[in-house]
Short mmCIF file of C-alpha atoms and ligand atoms in Angstrom, two decimals:
data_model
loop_
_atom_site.label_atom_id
_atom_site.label_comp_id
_atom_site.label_asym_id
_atom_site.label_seq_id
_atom_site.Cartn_x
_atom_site.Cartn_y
_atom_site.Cartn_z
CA UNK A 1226 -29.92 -29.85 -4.97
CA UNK A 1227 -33.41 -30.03 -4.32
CA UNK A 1228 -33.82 -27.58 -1.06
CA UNK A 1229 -36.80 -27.82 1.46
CA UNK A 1230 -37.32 -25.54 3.97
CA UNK A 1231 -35.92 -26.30 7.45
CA UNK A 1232 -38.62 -27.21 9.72
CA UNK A 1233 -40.18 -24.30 12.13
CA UNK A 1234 -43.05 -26.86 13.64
CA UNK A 1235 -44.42 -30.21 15.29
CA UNK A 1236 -46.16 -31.07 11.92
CA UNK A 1237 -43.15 -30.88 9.52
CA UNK A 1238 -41.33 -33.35 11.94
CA UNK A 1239 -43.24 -35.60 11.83
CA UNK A 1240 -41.74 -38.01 9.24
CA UNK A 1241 -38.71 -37.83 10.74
CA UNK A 1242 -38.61 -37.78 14.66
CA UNK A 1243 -40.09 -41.73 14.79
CA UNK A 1244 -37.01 -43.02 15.36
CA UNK A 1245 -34.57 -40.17 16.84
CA UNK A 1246 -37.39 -40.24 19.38
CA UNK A 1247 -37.11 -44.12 20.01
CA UNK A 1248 -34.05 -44.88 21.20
CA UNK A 1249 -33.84 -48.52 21.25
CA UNK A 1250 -36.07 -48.84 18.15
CA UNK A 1251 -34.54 -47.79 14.88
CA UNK A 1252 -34.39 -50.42 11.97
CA UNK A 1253 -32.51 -49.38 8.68
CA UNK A 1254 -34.03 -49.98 5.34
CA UNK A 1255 -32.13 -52.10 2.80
CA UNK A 1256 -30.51 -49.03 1.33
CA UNK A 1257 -28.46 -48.15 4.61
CA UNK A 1258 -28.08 -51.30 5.01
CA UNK A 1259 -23.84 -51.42 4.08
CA UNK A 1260 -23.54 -47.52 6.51
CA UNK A 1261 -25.69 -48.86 9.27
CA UNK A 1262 -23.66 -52.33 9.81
CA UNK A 1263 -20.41 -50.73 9.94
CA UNK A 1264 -21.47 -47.88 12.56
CA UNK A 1265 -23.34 -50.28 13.89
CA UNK A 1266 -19.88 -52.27 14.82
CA UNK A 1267 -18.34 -48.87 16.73
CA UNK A 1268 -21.63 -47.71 18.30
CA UNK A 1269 -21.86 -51.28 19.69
CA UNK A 1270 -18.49 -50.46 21.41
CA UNK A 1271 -19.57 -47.07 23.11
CA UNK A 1272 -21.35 -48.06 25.98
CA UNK A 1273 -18.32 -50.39 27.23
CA UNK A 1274 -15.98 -47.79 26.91
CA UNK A 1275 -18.55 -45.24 28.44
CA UNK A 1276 -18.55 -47.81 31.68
CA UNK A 1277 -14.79 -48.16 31.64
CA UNK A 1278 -14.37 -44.60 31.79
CA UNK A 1279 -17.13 -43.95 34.13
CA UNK A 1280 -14.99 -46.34 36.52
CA UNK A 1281 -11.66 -44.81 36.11
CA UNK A 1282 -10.05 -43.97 39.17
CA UNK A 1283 -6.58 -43.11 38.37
CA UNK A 1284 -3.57 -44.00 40.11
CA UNK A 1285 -3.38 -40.43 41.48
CA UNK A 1286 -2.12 -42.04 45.06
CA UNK A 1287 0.20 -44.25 43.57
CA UNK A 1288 1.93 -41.90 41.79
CA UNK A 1289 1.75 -39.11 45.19
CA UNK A 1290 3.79 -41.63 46.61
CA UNK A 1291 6.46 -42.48 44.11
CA UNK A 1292 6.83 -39.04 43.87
CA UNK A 1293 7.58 -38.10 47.46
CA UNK A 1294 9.82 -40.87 48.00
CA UNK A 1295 12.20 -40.92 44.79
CA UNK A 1296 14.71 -43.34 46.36
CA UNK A 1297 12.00 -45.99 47.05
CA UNK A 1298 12.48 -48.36 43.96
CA UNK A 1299 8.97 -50.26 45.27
CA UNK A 1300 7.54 -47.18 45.37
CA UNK A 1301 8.43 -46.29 41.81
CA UNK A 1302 7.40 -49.78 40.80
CA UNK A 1303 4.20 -49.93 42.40
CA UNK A 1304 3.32 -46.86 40.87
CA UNK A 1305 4.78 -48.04 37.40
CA UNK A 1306 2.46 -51.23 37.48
CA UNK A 1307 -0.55 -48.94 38.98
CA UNK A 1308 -0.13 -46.74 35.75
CA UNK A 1309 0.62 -49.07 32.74
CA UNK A 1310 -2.82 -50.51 32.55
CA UNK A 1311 -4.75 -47.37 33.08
CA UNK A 1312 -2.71 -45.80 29.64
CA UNK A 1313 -3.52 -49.24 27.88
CA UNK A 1314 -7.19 -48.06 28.72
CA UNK A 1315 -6.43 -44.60 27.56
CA UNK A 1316 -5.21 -46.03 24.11
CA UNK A 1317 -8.30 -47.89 23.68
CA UNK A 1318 -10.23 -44.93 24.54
CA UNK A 1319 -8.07 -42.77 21.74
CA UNK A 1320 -8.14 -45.43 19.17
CA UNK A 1321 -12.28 -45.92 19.49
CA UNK A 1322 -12.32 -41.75 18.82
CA UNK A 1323 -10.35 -42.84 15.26
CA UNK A 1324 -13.02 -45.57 14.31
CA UNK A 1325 -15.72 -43.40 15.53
CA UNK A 1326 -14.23 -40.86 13.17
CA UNK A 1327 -14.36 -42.93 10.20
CA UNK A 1328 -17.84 -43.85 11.24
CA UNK A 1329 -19.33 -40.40 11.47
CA UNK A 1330 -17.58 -39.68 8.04
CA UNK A 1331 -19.21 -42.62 5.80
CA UNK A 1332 -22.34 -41.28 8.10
CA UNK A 1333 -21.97 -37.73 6.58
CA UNK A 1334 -21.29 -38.49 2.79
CA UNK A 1335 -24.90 -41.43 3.31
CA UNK A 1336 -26.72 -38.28 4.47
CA UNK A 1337 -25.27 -35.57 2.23
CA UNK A 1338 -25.38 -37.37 -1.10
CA UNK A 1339 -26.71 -35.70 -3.88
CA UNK A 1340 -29.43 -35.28 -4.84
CA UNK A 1341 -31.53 -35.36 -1.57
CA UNK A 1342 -31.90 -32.30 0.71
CA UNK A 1343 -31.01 -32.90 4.31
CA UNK A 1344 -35.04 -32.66 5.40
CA UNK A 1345 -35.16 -35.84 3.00
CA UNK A 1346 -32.30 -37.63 4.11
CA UNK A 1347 -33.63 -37.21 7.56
CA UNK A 1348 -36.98 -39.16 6.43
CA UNK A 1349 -35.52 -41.72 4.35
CA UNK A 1350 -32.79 -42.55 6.17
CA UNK A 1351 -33.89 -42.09 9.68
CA UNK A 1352 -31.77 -45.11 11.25
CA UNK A 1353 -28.98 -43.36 9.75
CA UNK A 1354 -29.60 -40.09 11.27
CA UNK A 1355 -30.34 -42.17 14.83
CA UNK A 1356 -26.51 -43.42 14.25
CA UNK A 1357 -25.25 -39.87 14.17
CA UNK A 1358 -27.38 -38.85 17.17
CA UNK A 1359 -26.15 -41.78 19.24
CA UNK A 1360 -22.50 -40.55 18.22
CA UNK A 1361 -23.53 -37.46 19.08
CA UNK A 1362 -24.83 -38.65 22.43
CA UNK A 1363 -21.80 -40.40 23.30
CA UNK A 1364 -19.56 -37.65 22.30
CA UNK A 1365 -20.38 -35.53 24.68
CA UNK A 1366 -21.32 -38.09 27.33
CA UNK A 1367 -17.57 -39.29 27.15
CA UNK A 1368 -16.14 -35.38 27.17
CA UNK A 1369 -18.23 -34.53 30.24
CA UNK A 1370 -16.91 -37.36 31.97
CA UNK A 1371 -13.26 -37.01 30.78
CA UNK A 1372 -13.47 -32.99 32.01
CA UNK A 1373 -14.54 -33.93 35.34
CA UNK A 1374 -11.51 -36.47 35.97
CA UNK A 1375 -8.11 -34.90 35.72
CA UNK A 1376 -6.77 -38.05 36.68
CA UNK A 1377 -6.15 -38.81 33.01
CA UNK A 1378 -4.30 -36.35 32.35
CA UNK A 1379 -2.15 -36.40 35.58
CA UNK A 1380 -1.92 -40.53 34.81
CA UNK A 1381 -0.61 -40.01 31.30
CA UNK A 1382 1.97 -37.62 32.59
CA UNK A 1383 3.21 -39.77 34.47
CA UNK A 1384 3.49 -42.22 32.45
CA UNK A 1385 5.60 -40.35 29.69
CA UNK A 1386 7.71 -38.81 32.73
CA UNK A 1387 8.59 -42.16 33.37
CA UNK A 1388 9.50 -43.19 29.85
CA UNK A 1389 11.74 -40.21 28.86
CA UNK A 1390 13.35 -40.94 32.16
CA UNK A 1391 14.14 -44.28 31.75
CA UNK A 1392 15.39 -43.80 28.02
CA UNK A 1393 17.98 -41.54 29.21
CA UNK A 1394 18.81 -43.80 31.17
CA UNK A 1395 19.36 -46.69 28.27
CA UNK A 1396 16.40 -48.73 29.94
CA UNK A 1397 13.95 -50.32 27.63
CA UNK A 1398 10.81 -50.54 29.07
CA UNK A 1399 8.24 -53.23 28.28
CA UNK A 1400 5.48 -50.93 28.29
CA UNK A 1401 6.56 -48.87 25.12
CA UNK A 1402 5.84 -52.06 22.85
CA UNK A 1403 2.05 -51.10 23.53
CA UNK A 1404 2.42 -47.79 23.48
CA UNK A 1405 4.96 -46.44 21.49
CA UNK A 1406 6.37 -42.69 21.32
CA UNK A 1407 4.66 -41.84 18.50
CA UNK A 1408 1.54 -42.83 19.73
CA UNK A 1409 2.06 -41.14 22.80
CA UNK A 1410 2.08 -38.56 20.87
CA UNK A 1411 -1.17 -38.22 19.49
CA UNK A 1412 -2.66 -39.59 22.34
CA UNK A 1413 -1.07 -36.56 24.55
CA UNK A 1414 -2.65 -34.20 22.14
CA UNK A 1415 -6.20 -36.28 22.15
CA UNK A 1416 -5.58 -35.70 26.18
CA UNK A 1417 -4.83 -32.19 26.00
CA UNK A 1418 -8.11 -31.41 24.87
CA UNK A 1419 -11.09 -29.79 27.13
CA UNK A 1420 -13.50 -32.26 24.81
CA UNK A 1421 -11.42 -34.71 23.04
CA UNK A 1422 -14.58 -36.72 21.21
CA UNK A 1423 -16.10 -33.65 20.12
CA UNK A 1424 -12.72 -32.27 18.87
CA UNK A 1425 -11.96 -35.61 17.17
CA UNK A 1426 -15.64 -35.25 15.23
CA UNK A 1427 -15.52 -31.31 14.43
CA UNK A 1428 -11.95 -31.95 12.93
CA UNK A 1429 -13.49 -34.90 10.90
CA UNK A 1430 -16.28 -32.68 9.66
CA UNK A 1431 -14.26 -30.34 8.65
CA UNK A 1432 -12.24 -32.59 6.72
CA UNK A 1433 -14.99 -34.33 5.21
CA UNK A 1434 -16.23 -30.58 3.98
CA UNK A 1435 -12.81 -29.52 2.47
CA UNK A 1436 -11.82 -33.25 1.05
CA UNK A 1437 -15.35 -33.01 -1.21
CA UNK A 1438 -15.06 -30.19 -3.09
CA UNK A 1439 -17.57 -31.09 -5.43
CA UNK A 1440 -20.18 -31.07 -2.26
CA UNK A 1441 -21.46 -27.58 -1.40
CA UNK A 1442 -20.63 -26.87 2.21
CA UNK A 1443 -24.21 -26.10 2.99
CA UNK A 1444 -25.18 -29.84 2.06
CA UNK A 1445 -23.18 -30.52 5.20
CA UNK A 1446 -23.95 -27.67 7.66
CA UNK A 1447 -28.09 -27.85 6.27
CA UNK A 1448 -27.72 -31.29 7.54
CA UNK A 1449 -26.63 -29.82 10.86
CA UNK A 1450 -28.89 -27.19 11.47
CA UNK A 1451 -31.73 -29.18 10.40
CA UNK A 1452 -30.92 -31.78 12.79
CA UNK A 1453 -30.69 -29.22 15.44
CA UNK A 1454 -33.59 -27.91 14.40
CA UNK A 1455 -35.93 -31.38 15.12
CA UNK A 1456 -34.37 -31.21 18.34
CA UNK A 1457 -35.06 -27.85 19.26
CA UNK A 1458 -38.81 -28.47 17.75
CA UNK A 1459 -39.25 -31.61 19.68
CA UNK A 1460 -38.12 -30.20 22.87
CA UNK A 1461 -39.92 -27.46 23.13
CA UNK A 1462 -43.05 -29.16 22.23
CA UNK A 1463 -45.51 -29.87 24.67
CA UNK A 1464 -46.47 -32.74 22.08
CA UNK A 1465 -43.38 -34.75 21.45
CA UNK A 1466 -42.73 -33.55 25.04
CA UNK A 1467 -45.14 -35.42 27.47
CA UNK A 1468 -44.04 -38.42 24.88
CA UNK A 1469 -40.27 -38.62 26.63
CA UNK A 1470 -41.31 -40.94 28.72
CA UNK A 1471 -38.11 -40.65 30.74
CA UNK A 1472 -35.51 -37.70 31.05
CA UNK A 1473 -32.82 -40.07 29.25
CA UNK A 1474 -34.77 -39.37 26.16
CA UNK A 1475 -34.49 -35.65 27.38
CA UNK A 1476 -30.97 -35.69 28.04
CA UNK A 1477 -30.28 -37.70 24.31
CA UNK A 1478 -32.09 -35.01 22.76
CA UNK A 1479 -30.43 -32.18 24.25
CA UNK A 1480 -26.78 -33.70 23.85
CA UNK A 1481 -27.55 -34.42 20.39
CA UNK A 1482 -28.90 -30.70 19.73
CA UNK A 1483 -26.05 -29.32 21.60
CA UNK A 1484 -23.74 -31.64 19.67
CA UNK A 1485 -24.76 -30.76 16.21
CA UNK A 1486 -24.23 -26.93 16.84
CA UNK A 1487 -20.90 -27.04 17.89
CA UNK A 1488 -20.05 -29.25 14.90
CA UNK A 1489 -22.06 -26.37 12.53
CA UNK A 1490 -20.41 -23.32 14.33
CA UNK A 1491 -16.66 -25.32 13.87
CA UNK A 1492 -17.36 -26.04 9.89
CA UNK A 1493 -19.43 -23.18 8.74
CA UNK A 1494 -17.59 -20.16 7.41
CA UNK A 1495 -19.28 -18.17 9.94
CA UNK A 1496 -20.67 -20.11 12.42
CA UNK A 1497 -23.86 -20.82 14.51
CA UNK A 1498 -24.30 -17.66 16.60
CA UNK A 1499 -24.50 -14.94 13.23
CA UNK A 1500 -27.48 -13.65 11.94
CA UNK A 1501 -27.30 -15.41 8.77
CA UNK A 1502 -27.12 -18.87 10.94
CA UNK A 1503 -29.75 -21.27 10.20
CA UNK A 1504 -29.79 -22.82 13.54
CA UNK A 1505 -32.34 -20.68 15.79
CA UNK A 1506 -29.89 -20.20 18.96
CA UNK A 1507 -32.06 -18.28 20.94
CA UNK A 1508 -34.45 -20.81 20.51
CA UNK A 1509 -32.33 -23.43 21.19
CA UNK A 1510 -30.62 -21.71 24.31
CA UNK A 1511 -34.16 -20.68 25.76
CA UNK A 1512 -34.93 -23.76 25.34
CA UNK A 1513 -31.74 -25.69 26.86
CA UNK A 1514 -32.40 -23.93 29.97
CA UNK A 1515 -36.36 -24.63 30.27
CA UNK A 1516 -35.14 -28.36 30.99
CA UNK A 1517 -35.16 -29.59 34.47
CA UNK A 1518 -32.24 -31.56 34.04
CA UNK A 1519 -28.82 -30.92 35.97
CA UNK A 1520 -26.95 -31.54 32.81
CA UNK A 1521 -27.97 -28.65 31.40
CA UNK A 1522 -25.28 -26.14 32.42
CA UNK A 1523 -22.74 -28.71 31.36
CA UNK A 1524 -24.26 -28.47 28.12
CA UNK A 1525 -24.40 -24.15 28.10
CA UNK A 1526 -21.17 -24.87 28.92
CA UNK A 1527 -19.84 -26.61 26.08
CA UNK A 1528 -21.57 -24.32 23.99
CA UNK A 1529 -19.92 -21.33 25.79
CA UNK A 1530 -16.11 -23.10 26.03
CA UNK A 1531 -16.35 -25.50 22.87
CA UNK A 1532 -17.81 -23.79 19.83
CA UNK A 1533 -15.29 -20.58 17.74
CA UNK A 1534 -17.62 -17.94 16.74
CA UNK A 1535 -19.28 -17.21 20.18
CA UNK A 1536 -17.31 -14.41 20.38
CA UNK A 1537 -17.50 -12.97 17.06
CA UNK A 1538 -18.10 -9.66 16.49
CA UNK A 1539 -21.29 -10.88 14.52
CA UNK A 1540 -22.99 -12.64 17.32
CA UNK A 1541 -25.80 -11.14 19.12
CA UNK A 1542 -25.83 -9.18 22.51
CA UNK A 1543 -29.14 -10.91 23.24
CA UNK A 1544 -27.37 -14.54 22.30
CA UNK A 1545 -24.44 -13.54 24.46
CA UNK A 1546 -26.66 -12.53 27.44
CA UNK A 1547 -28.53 -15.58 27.17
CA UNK A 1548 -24.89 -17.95 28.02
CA UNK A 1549 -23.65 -15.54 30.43
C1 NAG B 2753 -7.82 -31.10 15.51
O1 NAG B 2753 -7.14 -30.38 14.52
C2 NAG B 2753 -6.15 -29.48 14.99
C3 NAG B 2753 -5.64 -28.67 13.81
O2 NAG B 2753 -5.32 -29.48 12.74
C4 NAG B 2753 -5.06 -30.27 15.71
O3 NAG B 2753 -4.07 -29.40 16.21
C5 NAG B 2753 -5.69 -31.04 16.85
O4 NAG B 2753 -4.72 -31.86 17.50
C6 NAG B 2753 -6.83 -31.93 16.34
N1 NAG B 2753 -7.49 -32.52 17.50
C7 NAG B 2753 -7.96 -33.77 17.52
C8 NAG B 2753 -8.54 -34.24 18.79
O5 NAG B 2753 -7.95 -34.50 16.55
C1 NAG B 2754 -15.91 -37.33 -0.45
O1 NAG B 2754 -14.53 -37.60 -0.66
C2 NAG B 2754 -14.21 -38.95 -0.44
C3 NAG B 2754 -12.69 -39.07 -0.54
O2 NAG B 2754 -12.16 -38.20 -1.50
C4 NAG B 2754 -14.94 -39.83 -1.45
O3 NAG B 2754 -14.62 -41.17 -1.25
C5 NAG B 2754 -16.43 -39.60 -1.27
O4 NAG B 2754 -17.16 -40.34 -2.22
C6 NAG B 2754 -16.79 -38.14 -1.37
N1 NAG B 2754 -18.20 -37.99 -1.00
C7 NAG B 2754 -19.01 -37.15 -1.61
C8 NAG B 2754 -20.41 -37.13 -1.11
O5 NAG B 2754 -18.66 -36.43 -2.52
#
């Protein structure tokens, strides 16, 4: 594999942050073509389910209700009906998070394939690498949103309460056609996770690393780090910097930074915050918190609660200062 070094400043970007800059703008040459329809299908998808979450309200009063008054069959009904479409939303959420899976995975063996190091993949297949940043984006757009409404998980409960009651009591319910008990599940264990999306994606990555044995890990974590390493460069760069013309570019560009080092630290042997880490975390910490956003201590957070070798012996004091 032909290694470049990772990029340290404004001028090696610049073949490759056109389009992760752009976000409406990125237009695939004929090569990623086949990749860029098919995650093109899913990412098309995101924003809906985005909105749909973004709008879930729960049936948290419903189900107060049925609770307090157990002999109230209209009670128990009311909350029944409140429920069942809210956990038909909850599948669809859970079943996008499989196709987004199998789109981030034919997205890592386009931008991994030999014999192109990942500072090349980046420039020739830039609307490639936009596809995994907008995964990226939406990833942790949809687990921020999902940890800030425990009415899914107190929903779902509910729900399964109610099924396992009913079944000892011989009563079929209609509602198990659509979601069955083995799909409840997996989608109780997609539920029971702080950041389901992100979990879904560093589990994927990980498989994709130990399925291709014949593909050096580092193909796959260089690919990472370099990717958090444009978006380190281009926020901290008063150049790319007064070109955001609006903080949503900000905010994509710190999700997607913030996104990519969690996946490294969960596939690499040992992680983003060691010495031997090619992703720059002071840098990228420092410069995390220079942002006048209020996202970012939702991001420090994910990188504090979400990521497995924070706390290794081999991390820093100085990196560990900087997220306390
Ligand atoms: C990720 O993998 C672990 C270990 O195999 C598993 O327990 C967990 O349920 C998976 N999570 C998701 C969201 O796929
Ligand atoms: C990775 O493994 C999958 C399934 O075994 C295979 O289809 C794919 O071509 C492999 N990709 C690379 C880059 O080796």
């Amino acid at each position: 594999v032909n290694r470049v070094t990772v990029p340290t400043s404004y001028q090696d970007l610049a073949p490759c942050t056109g389009q992760l800059l752009h976000r409406h703008y990125a237009q695939p040459t004929e090569a990623e073509t086949a990749v860029w329809n098919q995650v093109s299908a899913v990412l098309e998808e995101a924003h809906g389910i985005l909105a749909e979450l973004q709008s879930y309200n729960g049936a948290g009063q419903e189900i107060r209700e049925a609770i307090q008054n157990p002999g109230d069959l209209q009670l128990q009904e009311k909350a029944w009906n409140a429920v069942c479409p809210l956990v038909a939303k909850l599948k669809r959420f859970y079943e996008f998070s499989l196709r987004l899976e199998n789109a981030l995975r034919s997205l890592l063996e386009a931008l991994t394939s030999p014999p192109y190091a990942p500072m090349q993949h980046l420039e020739r297949e830039q609307a490639l690498a936009k596809q995994f940043a907008e995964i990226l984006h939406f990833t942790l757009s949809f687990d921020e949103l999902k940890m800030t409404n425990p009415a899914i998980q107190n929903d779902f409960s509910y729900y399964r309460r109610t099924i396992s009651r009913n079944r000892l009591n011989n009563q079929q319910l209609e509602a198990e056609n659509e979601v069955n008990n083995e799909m409840a599940n997996r989608m109780s264990l997609f539920y029971a996770e702080a950041t389901p999306m992100l979990k879904t994606l560093s589990n994927a990555t990980t498989k994709f690393v130990s399925e291709n044995k014949t593909l050096p890990i580092e193909d796959t974590t260089d690919c990472l780090s370099t990717m958090a390493c444009v978006c380190r460069v281009m926020l901290e760069t008063p150049e790319y910097r007064c070109r955001f013309t609006n903080t949503d570019t900000m905010l994509f560009c710190m999700r997607v930074m913030v996104g990519v080092i969690i996946l490294y630290d969960h596939v690499h042997p040992v992680g983003a915050f060691a010495k031997t880490s090619k992703i720059d975390m002071k840098g990228c910490i420092k410069v995390l918190k220079d942002q006048p956003s209020n996202s970012v201590e939702g991001l420090l957070n994910a990188l504090r609660y979400t990521t497995r070798h924070l706390n290794d012996d081999s991390t820093s004091k100085q990196i560990r200062a900087l997220l306390q």
